């Protein structure tokens, strides 16, 4: 019923406010521009209208007037509108003008402040904008104006005289002139200066210099967006973000989107840029839940199998974990065991290594005619059922889901083909084969391949994707450790 001007933060999606997330989750229309992180758009319901209003420098998809009119039109139509704005809406974001337009049109609006790049980009570069003993005030100023203009709105002389910390937004193009002007007004040539480009994003870059050097053209070309910090604090280097082990690295995740979030989050926390290239998707398979009392063992070989069995088997039949009371439960690895624990079941057996062969070893050597149920994917290896049958178990395989091919995004496939990624991770044989099909001929490009375990590795070799590193522990954590080993040694 109203329009919310929501600060999207500087780029790291984790820096959105809770109120912002709440409004996005309930939005009917989201109006966004280039500064908004794609991950934030995913927080809006799939059915919400997504309206891009551009605004890359030099490529103005929509004028400010047209944006204002769009907001007024959507607001007047009674929609719940979120206008996502980079950083904070009222810090050089022209959010004030949007609010004025809404007010004039009599449309209710709300402002959700965001984390501004003026403070957060320096923070992610390890620069506190104020610091005891070094700086008692901070001024945020636009560098967009021509500093040589006769009557400038920015009084660079007064700013130079005031000292303290100066944070310049939109200043990359005119940095040299600005530095010269500050020097001419009396700021010392030794004054430290830092430029933080693409702050809080996985490809953040910080360059340090001095005002004097920069006035002489001393700072190499910066990618945008960037903030410039001038003042004693710019010499502080409490760097942490750019020091993370995978900072600046790009890792491809080929798991199904439904399962990729854990791996993705772990890699991102270590600093990697993650390209999600889901090559498979999980599809529900209809199945009839058998009478469970006759099974001595229920053996789960994936977290997917657990969720399908519980949600579409037990829950759908009006049952819960107590239906498993008479059976022992085995899980192939910690991910599967976790999925069971979340549903109130503590497993009796997990193998030493997280592959079917090892799980087989962990189960009783003599089946004595006992019955085993294996809820799992439609297509899977038969090591486990065959092995158990050979030991005298009565084995029932219950297919509860299937994996089918997903169509990955063309731009993401191109990133791999162009050698723009540092490694590709595989968590199962099906991800390997479908990746191979989707990517086609890689020519001379040979991305490093990291595999979760021996079975996946063998498939990768067979598919012409030689494995660079195999996870020592065949789990998602093991895979992440292998990626760190690989990209760590290459540094
Ligand atoms: N409202 C925004 C600022 C918009 S003006 C905010 O509060 O952050 C656009 C300018 O913001 C860019 O020219 C650049 O100076 C700065 N900026 C935005 N995002 C940035 C980022 N991730 N890293 C560094 N600077 C950024």
Short mmCIF file of C-alpha atoms and ligand atoms in Angstrom, two decimals:
data_model
loop_
_atom_site.label_atom_id
_atom_site.label_comp_id
_atom_site.label_asym_id
_atom_site.label_seq_id
_atom_site.Cartn_x
_atom_site.Cartn_y
_atom_site.Cartn_z
CA UNK A 1 0.00 0.00 0.00
CA UNK A 2 3.02 2.23 0.20
CA UNK A 3 6.49 2.78 -1.14
CA UNK A 4 9.54 1.94 0.97
CA UNK A 5 12.87 3.54 0.15
CA UNK A 6 15.15 0.80 1.39
CA UNK A 7 18.90 1.09 1.86
CA UNK A 8 20.42 -2.02 0.29
CA UNK A 9 23.85 -1.52 1.85
CA UNK A 10 27.10 -1.33 -0.07
CA UNK A 11 27.16 -4.74 -1.78
CA UNK A 12 27.66 -7.49 0.79
CA UNK A 13 24.08 -8.84 0.99
CA UNK A 14 24.60 -9.54 4.69
CA UNK A 15 24.56 -5.80 5.32
CA UNK A 16 20.86 -5.37 4.55
CA UNK A 17 18.79 -4.42 7.61
CA UNK A 18 16.17 -6.75 9.09
CA UNK A 19 13.45 -4.23 8.23
CA UNK A 20 14.69 -4.13 4.65
CA UNK A 21 14.56 -7.93 4.42
CA UNK A 22 11.06 -7.98 5.90
CA UNK A 23 9.76 -5.47 3.36
CA UNK A 24 11.45 -7.28 0.47
CA UNK A 25 9.91 -10.60 1.49
CA UNK A 26 6.49 -9.01 1.25
CA UNK A 27 7.02 -6.81 -1.83
CA UNK A 28 4.82 -6.82 -4.92
CA UNK A 29 7.23 -4.66 -6.91
CA UNK A 30 10.96 -4.06 -6.47
CA UNK A 31 12.59 -1.09 -8.20
CA UNK A 32 16.36 -1.45 -8.27
CA UNK A 33 19.50 -0.22 -9.96
CA UNK A 34 23.03 -1.32 -10.60
CA UNK A 35 24.21 -0.90 -7.02
CA UNK A 36 21.78 -3.47 -5.61
CA UNK A 37 23.22 -6.95 -5.00
CA UNK A 38 21.42 -9.65 -7.03
CA UNK A 39 21.15 -11.80 -3.89
CA UNK A 40 18.84 -9.17 -2.38
CA UNK A 41 16.42 -9.39 -5.28
CA UNK A 42 16.09 -13.08 -4.50
CA UNK A 43 14.57 -12.13 -1.14
CA UNK A 44 11.46 -10.82 -2.91
CA UNK A 45 8.72 -13.35 -3.71
CA UNK A 46 9.23 -15.02 -7.11
CA UNK A 47 6.05 -13.40 -8.40
CA UNK A 48 7.06 -9.83 -7.50
CA UNK A 49 7.58 -7.44 -10.39
CA UNK A 50 11.28 -6.49 -10.74
CA UNK A 51 11.94 -3.17 -12.39
CA UNK A 52 15.47 -2.18 -13.36
CA UNK A 53 16.02 1.55 -13.52
CA UNK A 54 19.66 1.44 -14.55
CA UNK A 55 22.00 4.21 -13.62
CA UNK A 56 25.45 3.02 -14.54
CA UNK A 57 27.67 6.03 -15.23
CA UNK A 58 27.22 7.06 -18.85
CA UNK A 59 24.35 4.64 -19.36
CA UNK A 60 21.33 6.22 -17.78
CA UNK A 61 18.53 3.72 -18.34
CA UNK A 62 16.02 6.09 -16.74
CA UNK A 63 16.22 9.72 -15.70
CA UNK A 64 15.58 10.58 -12.05
CA UNK A 65 12.26 12.07 -13.14
CA UNK A 66 11.23 8.84 -14.82
CA UNK A 67 12.23 6.88 -11.70
CA UNK A 68 10.17 9.21 -9.51
CA UNK A 69 7.20 8.78 -11.81
CA UNK A 70 7.58 5.00 -11.75
CA UNK A 71 7.49 5.03 -7.95
CA UNK A 72 4.46 7.31 -7.92
CA UNK A 73 2.66 5.16 -10.50
CA UNK A 74 3.30 1.90 -8.59
CA UNK A 75 2.41 3.53 -5.28
CA UNK A 76 -0.79 4.98 -6.72
CA UNK A 77 -1.74 1.51 -7.99
CA UNK A 78 -1.78 0.40 -4.35
CA UNK A 79 1.18 -1.94 -4.65
CA UNK A 80 3.62 -2.77 -1.89
CA UNK A 81 6.72 -1.26 -3.47
CA UNK A 82 10.34 -1.55 -2.40
CA UNK A 83 12.73 0.93 -3.92
CA UNK A 84 16.13 -0.65 -3.26
CA UNK A 85 18.90 1.90 -3.12
CA UNK A 86 22.65 1.30 -2.81
CA UNK A 87 24.07 2.13 0.62
CA UNK A 88 21.81 4.53 2.49
CA UNK A 89 18.93 6.10 0.52
CA UNK A 90 19.57 9.59 1.89
CA UNK A 91 23.36 9.67 1.47
CA UNK A 92 23.98 10.92 -2.07
CA UNK A 93 21.34 8.50 -3.26
CA UNK A 94 18.76 11.03 -4.44
CA UNK A 95 16.40 9.27 -2.08
CA UNK A 96 15.35 12.68 -0.82
CA UNK A 97 14.07 13.59 -4.28
CA UNK A 98 12.14 10.33 -4.51
CA UNK A 99 10.57 10.99 -1.11
CA UNK A 100 9.62 14.52 -2.21
CA UNK A 101 7.97 13.19 -5.37
CA UNK A 102 5.98 10.66 -3.33
CA UNK A 103 4.99 13.27 -0.79
CA UNK A 104 3.81 15.65 -3.53
CA UNK A 105 1.72 12.87 -5.03
CA UNK A 106 0.21 12.12 -1.64
CA UNK A 107 1.61 8.60 -1.52
CA UNK A 108 2.53 7.06 1.80
CA UNK A 109 6.17 6.17 2.10
CA UNK A 110 8.68 4.75 4.53
CA UNK A 111 12.45 5.19 4.66
CA UNK A 112 14.65 2.30 5.76
CA UNK A 113 18.18 3.56 6.35
CA UNK A 114 20.99 1.44 5.01
CA UNK A 115 24.65 0.95 5.68
CA UNK A 116 26.39 3.60 3.65
CA UNK A 117 29.48 2.84 1.59
CA UNK A 118 31.02 5.99 3.05
CA UNK A 119 31.62 4.18 6.32
CA UNK A 120 31.39 0.50 5.43
CA UNK A 121 33.82 0.38 2.50
CA UNK A 122 36.56 1.91 4.68
CA UNK A 123 35.58 -0.48 7.51
CA UNK A 124 35.96 -3.49 5.19
CA UNK A 125 39.36 -2.10 4.20
CA UNK A 126 40.37 -1.89 7.86
CA UNK A 127 40.04 1.89 8.15
CA UNK A 128 38.03 3.36 11.04
CA UNK A 129 36.79 6.75 9.80
CA UNK A 130 37.30 8.26 13.25
CA UNK A 131 40.01 7.12 15.63
CA UNK A 132 41.03 8.36 19.03
CA UNK A 133 44.03 10.60 18.67
CA UNK A 134 43.91 10.66 14.87
CA UNK A 135 40.60 12.10 13.79
CA UNK A 136 37.72 13.63 15.68
CA UNK A 137 35.40 14.22 12.76
CA UNK A 138 34.50 12.82 9.37
CA UNK A 139 33.07 14.67 6.40
CA UNK A 140 31.34 12.86 3.57
CA UNK A 141 31.49 14.82 0.36
CA UNK A 142 30.68 14.33 -3.31
CA UNK A 143 33.54 14.43 -5.78
CA UNK A 144 31.13 14.51 -8.68
CA UNK A 145 31.31 18.26 -9.09
CA UNK A 146 33.96 19.86 -11.26
CA UNK A 147 36.36 21.18 -8.60
CA UNK A 148 37.64 23.82 -11.03
CA UNK A 149 34.17 25.29 -11.41
CA UNK A 150 34.04 29.02 -10.58
CA UNK A 151 31.27 28.70 -8.00
CA UNK A 152 31.44 25.17 -6.71
CA UNK A 153 28.92 23.86 -4.18
CA UNK A 154 31.78 22.05 -2.47
CA UNK A 155 34.08 24.35 -0.54
CA UNK A 156 37.32 22.37 -0.85
CA UNK A 157 39.29 25.14 0.86
CA UNK A 158 37.09 25.00 3.96
CA UNK A 159 37.30 21.19 3.94
CA UNK A 160 41.09 21.32 3.73
CA UNK A 161 41.21 23.79 6.61
CA UNK A 162 38.87 21.65 8.75
CA UNK A 163 41.23 18.65 8.61
CA UNK A 164 39.92 15.40 10.06
CA UNK A 165 38.76 12.56 7.81
CA UNK A 166 37.36 13.28 4.40
CA UNK A 167 35.38 10.55 2.64
CA UNK A 168 34.80 11.32 -1.01
CA UNK A 169 32.04 9.55 -2.94
CA UNK A 170 31.75 9.64 -6.73
CA UNK A 171 35.26 11.07 -6.82
CA UNK A 172 37.28 8.62 -8.92
CA UNK A 173 37.09 10.53 -12.19
CA UNK A 174 38.24 13.81 -10.63
CA UNK A 175 40.55 12.49 -7.95
CA UNK A 176 43.70 14.15 -9.24
CA UNK A 177 42.07 17.60 -9.42
CA UNK A 178 40.51 17.18 -5.99
CA UNK A 179 43.86 16.23 -4.46
CA UNK A 180 45.52 19.25 -6.09
CA UNK A 181 42.83 21.53 -4.78
CA UNK A 182 43.17 20.21 -1.21
CA UNK A 183 46.96 20.63 -1.41
CA UNK A 184 46.63 24.18 -2.72
CA UNK A 185 44.33 24.92 0.21
CA UNK A 186 46.99 23.86 2.66
CA UNK A 187 46.58 20.15 3.37
CA UNK A 188 49.93 18.44 3.59
CA UNK A 189 51.25 16.33 0.74
CA UNK A 190 52.00 13.54 3.27
CA UNK A 191 48.35 13.21 4.21
CA UNK A 192 47.50 9.52 3.83
CA UNK A 193 44.88 8.59 1.22
CA UNK A 194 43.18 5.27 0.59
CA UNK A 195 40.88 4.27 -2.23
CA UNK A 196 38.51 1.36 -1.66
CA UNK A 197 37.01 0.03 -4.87
CA UNK A 198 34.00 -2.32 -4.91
CA UNK A 199 33.93 -2.18 -1.13
CA UNK A 200 32.40 -5.13 0.79
CA UNK A 201 32.20 -7.19 -2.40
CA UNK A 202 34.23 -10.33 -3.05
CA UNK A 203 36.47 -8.38 -5.45
CA UNK A 204 37.13 -5.43 -3.12
CA UNK A 205 40.49 -3.72 -3.72
CA UNK A 206 42.20 -1.15 -1.55
CA UNK A 207 45.01 1.11 -2.70
CA UNK A 208 46.95 3.38 -0.39
CA UNK A 209 48.87 6.49 -1.22
CA UNK A 210 49.27 10.12 -0.13
CA UNK A 211 47.58 13.30 -1.21
CA UNK A 212 50.83 14.54 -2.78
CA UNK A 213 51.35 11.39 -4.86
CA UNK A 214 47.78 11.36 -6.05
CA UNK A 215 47.90 15.01 -7.11
CA UNK A 216 50.77 13.98 -9.38
CA UNK A 217 48.67 11.18 -10.88
CA UNK A 218 50.16 8.58 -8.54
CA UNK A 219 47.16 6.28 -8.08
CA UNK A 220 46.58 3.72 -10.83
CA UNK A 221 43.17 3.47 -12.48
CA UNK A 222 40.49 2.38 -10.04
CA UNK A 223 37.49 0.28 -10.84
CA UNK A 224 34.20 1.71 -9.69
CA UNK A 225 32.38 2.23 -7.46
CA UNK A 226 35.05 3.49 -5.08
CA UNK A 227 35.29 5.67 -2.02
CA UNK A 228 38.35 7.77 -1.25
CA UNK A 229 39.46 8.31 2.32
CA UNK A 230 41.77 11.27 3.02
CA UNK A 231 43.30 11.83 6.45
CA UNK A 232 45.52 10.22 9.09
CA UNK A 233 43.13 7.26 9.52
CA UNK A 234 43.80 6.23 5.90
CA UNK A 235 47.21 5.02 7.03
CA UNK A 236 45.63 2.55 9.47
CA UNK A 237 45.61 -0.92 8.02
CA UNK A 238 43.41 -3.16 10.13
CA UNK A 239 42.83 -5.23 7.02
CA UNK A 240 40.68 -8.32 7.55
CA UNK A 241 38.32 -8.71 4.61
CA UNK A 242 40.93 -8.81 1.89
CA UNK A 243 42.98 -11.19 4.03
CA UNK A 244 40.42 -13.97 4.02
CA UNK A 245 41.89 -17.12 2.41
CA UNK A 246 39.68 -17.12 -0.69
CA UNK A 247 39.40 -13.35 -1.23
CA UNK A 248 39.54 -12.51 -4.91
CA UNK A 249 38.94 -16.15 -5.93
CA UNK A 250 36.01 -17.42 -7.94
CA UNK A 251 34.65 -20.88 -7.20
CA UNK A 252 31.98 -22.69 -9.20
CA UNK A 253 29.33 -24.68 -7.34
CA UNK A 254 27.56 -27.27 -9.48
CA UNK A 255 25.16 -28.65 -6.85
CA UNK A 256 21.44 -28.27 -7.35
CA UNK A 257 20.21 -24.87 -6.24
CA UNK A 258 18.07 -26.57 -3.58
CA UNK A 259 21.21 -27.91 -1.92
CA UNK A 260 23.87 -25.35 -2.68
CA UNK A 261 23.32 -22.78 0.04
CA UNK A 262 25.46 -24.43 2.72
CA UNK A 263 28.46 -24.83 0.44
CA UNK A 264 27.94 -21.37 -0.96
CA UNK A 265 27.82 -19.74 2.45
CA UNK A 266 30.95 -21.51 3.64
CA UNK A 267 32.93 -20.44 0.57
CA UNK A 268 31.66 -16.88 0.78
CA UNK A 269 32.57 -16.63 4.45
CA UNK A 270 36.11 -17.50 3.42
CA UNK A 271 36.04 -14.64 0.91
CA UNK A 272 35.31 -16.40 -2.39
CA UNK A 273 33.03 -15.17 -5.11
CA UNK A 274 30.71 -18.07 -5.80
CA UNK A 275 29.29 -18.76 -9.24
CA UNK A 276 26.32 -21.04 -8.92
CA UNK A 277 26.09 -23.23 -11.93
CA UNK A 278 23.47 -25.75 -10.91
CA UNK A 279 23.72 -28.66 -13.31
CA UNK A 280 21.11 -30.79 -11.64
CA UNK A 281 17.80 -30.20 -9.97
CA UNK A 282 15.99 -32.30 -7.44
CA UNK A 283 12.63 -33.57 -8.55
CA UNK A 284 10.04 -35.18 -6.31
CA UNK A 285 9.20 -38.74 -7.13
CA UNK A 286 5.82 -40.05 -5.99
CA UNK A 287 6.18 -43.08 -3.71
CA UNK A 288 4.13 -45.20 -1.38
CA UNK A 289 5.44 -45.39 2.18
CA UNK A 290 5.83 -49.09 3.06
CA UNK A 291 4.90 -50.53 6.45
CA UNK A 292 8.06 -49.73 8.44
CA UNK A 293 7.76 -52.13 11.36
CA UNK A 294 9.29 -54.99 9.38
CA UNK A 295 12.58 -53.22 8.68
CA UNK A 296 15.54 -53.91 10.97
CA UNK A 297 17.48 -51.14 9.21
CA UNK A 298 16.67 -47.96 7.34
CA UNK A 299 19.68 -46.68 5.45
CA UNK A 300 19.88 -43.11 4.14
CA UNK A 301 22.46 -42.15 1.54
CA UNK A 302 21.69 -38.43 1.12
CA UNK A 303 20.08 -35.47 2.87
CA UNK A 304 17.68 -35.27 -0.08
CA UNK A 305 16.57 -38.80 0.58
CA UNK A 306 15.93 -37.90 4.21
CA UNK A 307 13.79 -34.87 3.41
CA UNK A 308 11.79 -36.65 0.71
CA UNK A 309 11.21 -39.69 2.97
CA UNK A 310 10.12 -37.56 5.93
CA UNK A 311 8.14 -34.79 4.23
CA UNK A 312 6.47 -36.74 1.46
CA UNK A 313 6.46 -40.13 3.18
CA UNK A 314 5.97 -39.88 6.92
CA UNK A 315 4.41 -36.42 7.27
CA UNK A 316 2.12 -36.98 4.29
CA UNK A 317 0.92 -40.20 5.96
CA UNK A 318 0.27 -38.44 9.26
CA UNK A 319 3.33 -40.05 10.90
CA UNK A 320 6.47 -38.74 12.59
CA UNK A 321 9.89 -39.99 13.69
CA UNK A 322 8.28 -42.50 16.08
CA UNK A 323 7.44 -44.65 13.04
CA UNK A 324 11.15 -45.49 12.93
CA UNK A 325 11.25 -46.63 16.55
CA UNK A 326 11.63 -50.30 15.74
CA UNK A 327 14.43 -49.86 13.19
CA UNK A 328 18.09 -49.01 13.36
CA UNK A 329 19.10 -46.06 11.21
CA UNK A 330 22.29 -45.62 9.20
CA UNK A 331 23.49 -42.52 7.35
CA UNK A 332 26.24 -42.30 4.76
CA UNK A 333 27.82 -39.17 6.23
CA UNK A 334 27.45 -36.18 8.53
CA UNK A 335 25.24 -34.15 6.11
CA UNK A 336 22.73 -37.00 6.01
CA UNK A 337 23.02 -37.57 9.76
CA UNK A 338 22.36 -33.85 10.33
CA UNK A 339 19.24 -33.99 8.19
CA UNK A 340 18.02 -36.89 10.35
CA UNK A 341 18.94 -35.13 13.59
CA UNK A 342 16.87 -32.14 12.49
CA UNK A 343 13.93 -34.50 12.31
CA UNK A 344 14.53 -35.97 15.73
CA UNK A 345 16.42 -39.12 14.71
CA UNK A 346 19.88 -39.93 16.06
CA UNK A 347 21.62 -42.35 13.72
CA UNK A 348 22.98 -45.66 14.93
CA UNK A 349 25.69 -45.98 12.30
CA UNK A 350 27.80 -43.67 10.17
CA UNK A 351 30.80 -45.08 8.31
CA UNK A 352 34.42 -44.01 8.65
CA UNK A 353 34.64 -42.73 5.09
CA UNK A 354 31.50 -41.27 3.57
CA UNK A 355 31.06 -43.56 0.56
CA UNK A 356 28.77 -46.52 -0.03
CA UNK A 357 31.64 -49.07 0.27
CA UNK A 358 32.52 -47.82 3.72
CA UNK A 359 28.89 -47.71 4.83
CA UNK A 360 28.59 -51.32 3.76
CA UNK A 361 31.56 -52.22 5.96
CA UNK A 362 29.95 -50.47 8.90
CA UNK A 363 26.79 -52.56 8.70
CA UNK A 364 26.51 -56.08 10.17
CA UNK A 365 28.42 -58.75 8.26
CA UNK A 366 25.63 -61.29 8.57
CA UNK A 367 22.21 -60.18 7.40
CA UNK A 368 20.37 -63.21 8.87
CA UNK A 369 17.43 -62.49 6.62
CA UNK A 370 16.74 -59.09 8.25
CA UNK A 371 15.06 -56.50 6.10
CA UNK A 372 16.67 -53.21 5.01
CA UNK A 373 14.96 -50.21 3.47
CA UNK A 374 17.04 -47.76 1.40
CA UNK A 375 15.14 -44.57 0.53
CA UNK A 376 17.29 -42.86 -2.10
CA UNK A 377 17.59 -41.34 -5.58
CA UNK A 378 16.12 -43.15 -8.55
CA UNK A 379 19.49 -43.43 -10.25
CA UNK A 380 22.22 -44.53 -7.88
CA UNK A 381 25.01 -47.07 -7.67
CA UNK A 382 24.07 -50.56 -6.52
CA UNK A 383 27.08 -51.14 -4.28
CA UNK A 384 24.98 -50.91 -1.15
CA UNK A 385 21.87 -52.95 -2.10
CA UNK A 386 23.94 -55.63 -3.84
CA UNK A 387 26.45 -55.81 -1.01
CA UNK A 388 23.72 -56.08 1.62
CA UNK A 389 21.83 -58.71 -0.37
CA UNK A 390 25.03 -60.76 -0.67
CA UNK A 391 25.26 -60.74 3.13
CA UNK A 392 21.82 -62.21 3.46
CA UNK A 393 19.76 -59.05 4.04
CA UNK A 394 16.38 -58.66 2.38
CA UNK A 395 16.85 -55.34 0.62
CA UNK A 396 14.14 -52.93 -0.56
CA UNK A 397 15.24 -49.88 -2.51
CA UNK A 398 12.71 -47.06 -2.34
CA UNK A 399 13.30 -44.33 -4.95
CA UNK A 400 12.04 -41.09 -3.35
CA UNK A 401 13.52 -38.43 -5.63
CA UNK A 402 15.34 -38.07 -8.89
CA UNK A 403 17.91 -35.66 -10.18
CA UNK A 404 17.34 -34.16 -13.59
CA UNK A 405 19.38 -31.81 -15.66
CA UNK A 406 19.14 -28.12 -14.92
CA UNK A 407 19.88 -25.41 -17.46
CA UNK A 408 22.64 -23.25 -16.01
CA UNK A 409 22.83 -19.56 -16.83
CA UNK A 410 24.59 -18.86 -20.15
CA UNK A 411 26.69 -16.01 -18.72
CA UNK A 412 27.92 -18.26 -15.92
CA UNK A 413 28.87 -20.99 -18.40
CA UNK A 414 30.79 -18.39 -20.40
CA UNK A 415 32.68 -17.35 -17.28
CA UNK A 416 34.00 -20.92 -17.06
CA UNK A 417 34.73 -21.14 -20.79
CA UNK A 418 36.65 -17.87 -20.66
CA UNK A 419 38.83 -19.08 -17.82
CA UNK A 420 37.44 -16.51 -15.39
CA UNK A 421 36.95 -18.98 -12.56
CA UNK A 422 39.60 -20.45 -10.28
CA UNK A 423 38.05 -23.84 -9.70
CA UNK A 424 34.99 -26.00 -10.27
CA UNK A 425 33.63 -28.15 -7.44
CA UNK A 426 31.80 -31.45 -7.86
CA UNK A 427 29.77 -33.14 -5.14
CA UNK A 428 28.50 -36.15 -7.08
CA UNK A 429 28.86 -38.04 -10.34
CA UNK A 430 25.64 -36.59 -11.71
CA UNK A 431 26.97 -33.05 -11.27
CA UNK A 432 30.04 -34.07 -13.29
CA UNK A 433 28.15 -35.55 -16.23
CA UNK A 434 25.65 -32.73 -16.45
CA UNK A 435 28.37 -30.10 -16.18
CA UNK A 436 30.25 -31.86 -18.98
CA UNK A 437 27.12 -31.77 -21.16
CA UNK A 438 26.30 -28.15 -20.36
CA UNK A 439 29.78 -26.74 -20.82
CA UNK A 440 30.61 -28.56 -24.08
CA UNK A 441 34.11 -28.19 -25.48
CA UNK A 442 36.43 -26.33 -23.13
CA UNK A 443 39.24 -26.02 -25.67
CA UNK A 444 42.46 -24.96 -23.95
CA UNK A 445 40.73 -23.90 -20.77
CA UNK A 446 41.37 -26.40 -18.00
CA UNK A 447 39.74 -25.23 -14.80
CA UNK A 448 41.04 -26.75 -11.60
CA UNK A 449 38.64 -29.42 -10.43
CA UNK A 450 37.91 -30.18 -6.78
CA UNK A 451 35.98 -33.34 -6.03
CA UNK A 452 34.23 -34.50 -2.88
CA UNK A 453 35.46 -38.09 -3.02
CA UNK A 454 36.80 -41.05 -4.99
CA UNK A 455 33.60 -41.96 -6.83
CA UNK A 456 33.06 -38.41 -8.06
CA UNK A 457 36.77 -38.16 -8.93
CA UNK A 458 36.65 -41.30 -11.06
CA UNK A 459 33.64 -39.93 -12.92
CA UNK A 460 35.40 -36.61 -13.49
CA UNK A 461 38.47 -38.35 -14.92
CA UNK A 462 36.20 -40.39 -17.17
CA UNK A 463 34.46 -37.18 -18.30
CA UNK A 464 37.79 -35.63 -19.26
CA UNK A 465 37.91 -33.32 -16.25
CA UNK A 466 41.04 -34.36 -14.38
CA UNK A 467 40.79 -33.75 -10.66
CA UNK A 468 43.28 -31.34 -9.11
CA UNK A 469 42.35 -32.03 -5.50
CA UNK A 470 40.08 -34.58 -3.85
CA UNK A 471 38.58 -33.86 -0.45
CA UNK A 472 40.31 -35.90 2.29
CA UNK A 473 37.01 -36.06 4.17
CA UNK A 474 34.09 -36.70 1.83
CA UNK A 475 31.81 -34.00 3.16
CA UNK A 476 30.98 -30.41 2.27
CA UNK A 477 33.46 -29.24 4.94
CA UNK A 478 36.08 -31.55 3.43
CA UNK A 479 35.38 -30.09 -0.01
CA UNK A 480 35.76 -26.55 1.30
CA UNK A 481 39.05 -27.49 2.97
CA UNK A 482 40.27 -28.91 -0.36
CA UNK A 483 39.38 -25.65 -2.15
CA UNK A 484 41.36 -23.72 0.47
CA UNK A 485 44.34 -26.06 0.03
CA UNK A 486 44.26 -25.61 -3.72
CA UNK A 487 43.81 -21.89 -3.92
CA UNK A 488 46.01 -21.32 -0.87
CA UNK A 489 49.04 -23.05 -2.42
CA UNK A 490 48.64 -21.07 -5.63
CA UNK A 491 48.98 -17.71 -3.91
N1 LIG B 1 23.72 6.00 -1.25
C1 LIG B 1 25.02 5.42 -1.50
C2 LIG B 1 25.89 6.34 -2.31
C3 LIG B 1 25.41 6.55 -3.71
S1 LIG B 1 26.46 7.59 -4.64
C4 LIG B 1 25.66 5.05 -0.17
O1 LIG B 1 25.17 5.44 0.90
O2 LIG B 1 26.63 4.31 -0.18
C5 LIG B 1 27.45 6.39 -5.47
C6 LIG B 1 28.85 6.39 -4.90
O3 LIG B 1 28.88 5.62 -3.71
C7 LIG B 1 29.88 5.76 -5.79
O4 LIG B 1 30.38 6.67 -6.74
C8 LIG B 1 30.96 5.39 -4.79
O5 LIG B 1 31.73 6.51 -4.43
C9 LIG B 1 30.13 5.01 -3.58
N2 LIG B 1 29.91 3.56 -3.48
C10 LIG B 1 28.74 2.90 -3.56
N3 LIG B 1 28.93 1.58 -3.36
C11 LIG B 1 30.24 1.40 -3.13
C12 LIG B 1 31.06 0.28 -2.84
N4 LIG B 1 30.55 -0.96 -2.75
N5 LIG B 1 32.39 0.47 -2.66
C13 LIG B 1 32.93 1.70 -2.74
N6 LIG B 1 32.19 2.79 -3.03
C14 LIG B 1 30.87 2.67 -3.20
#
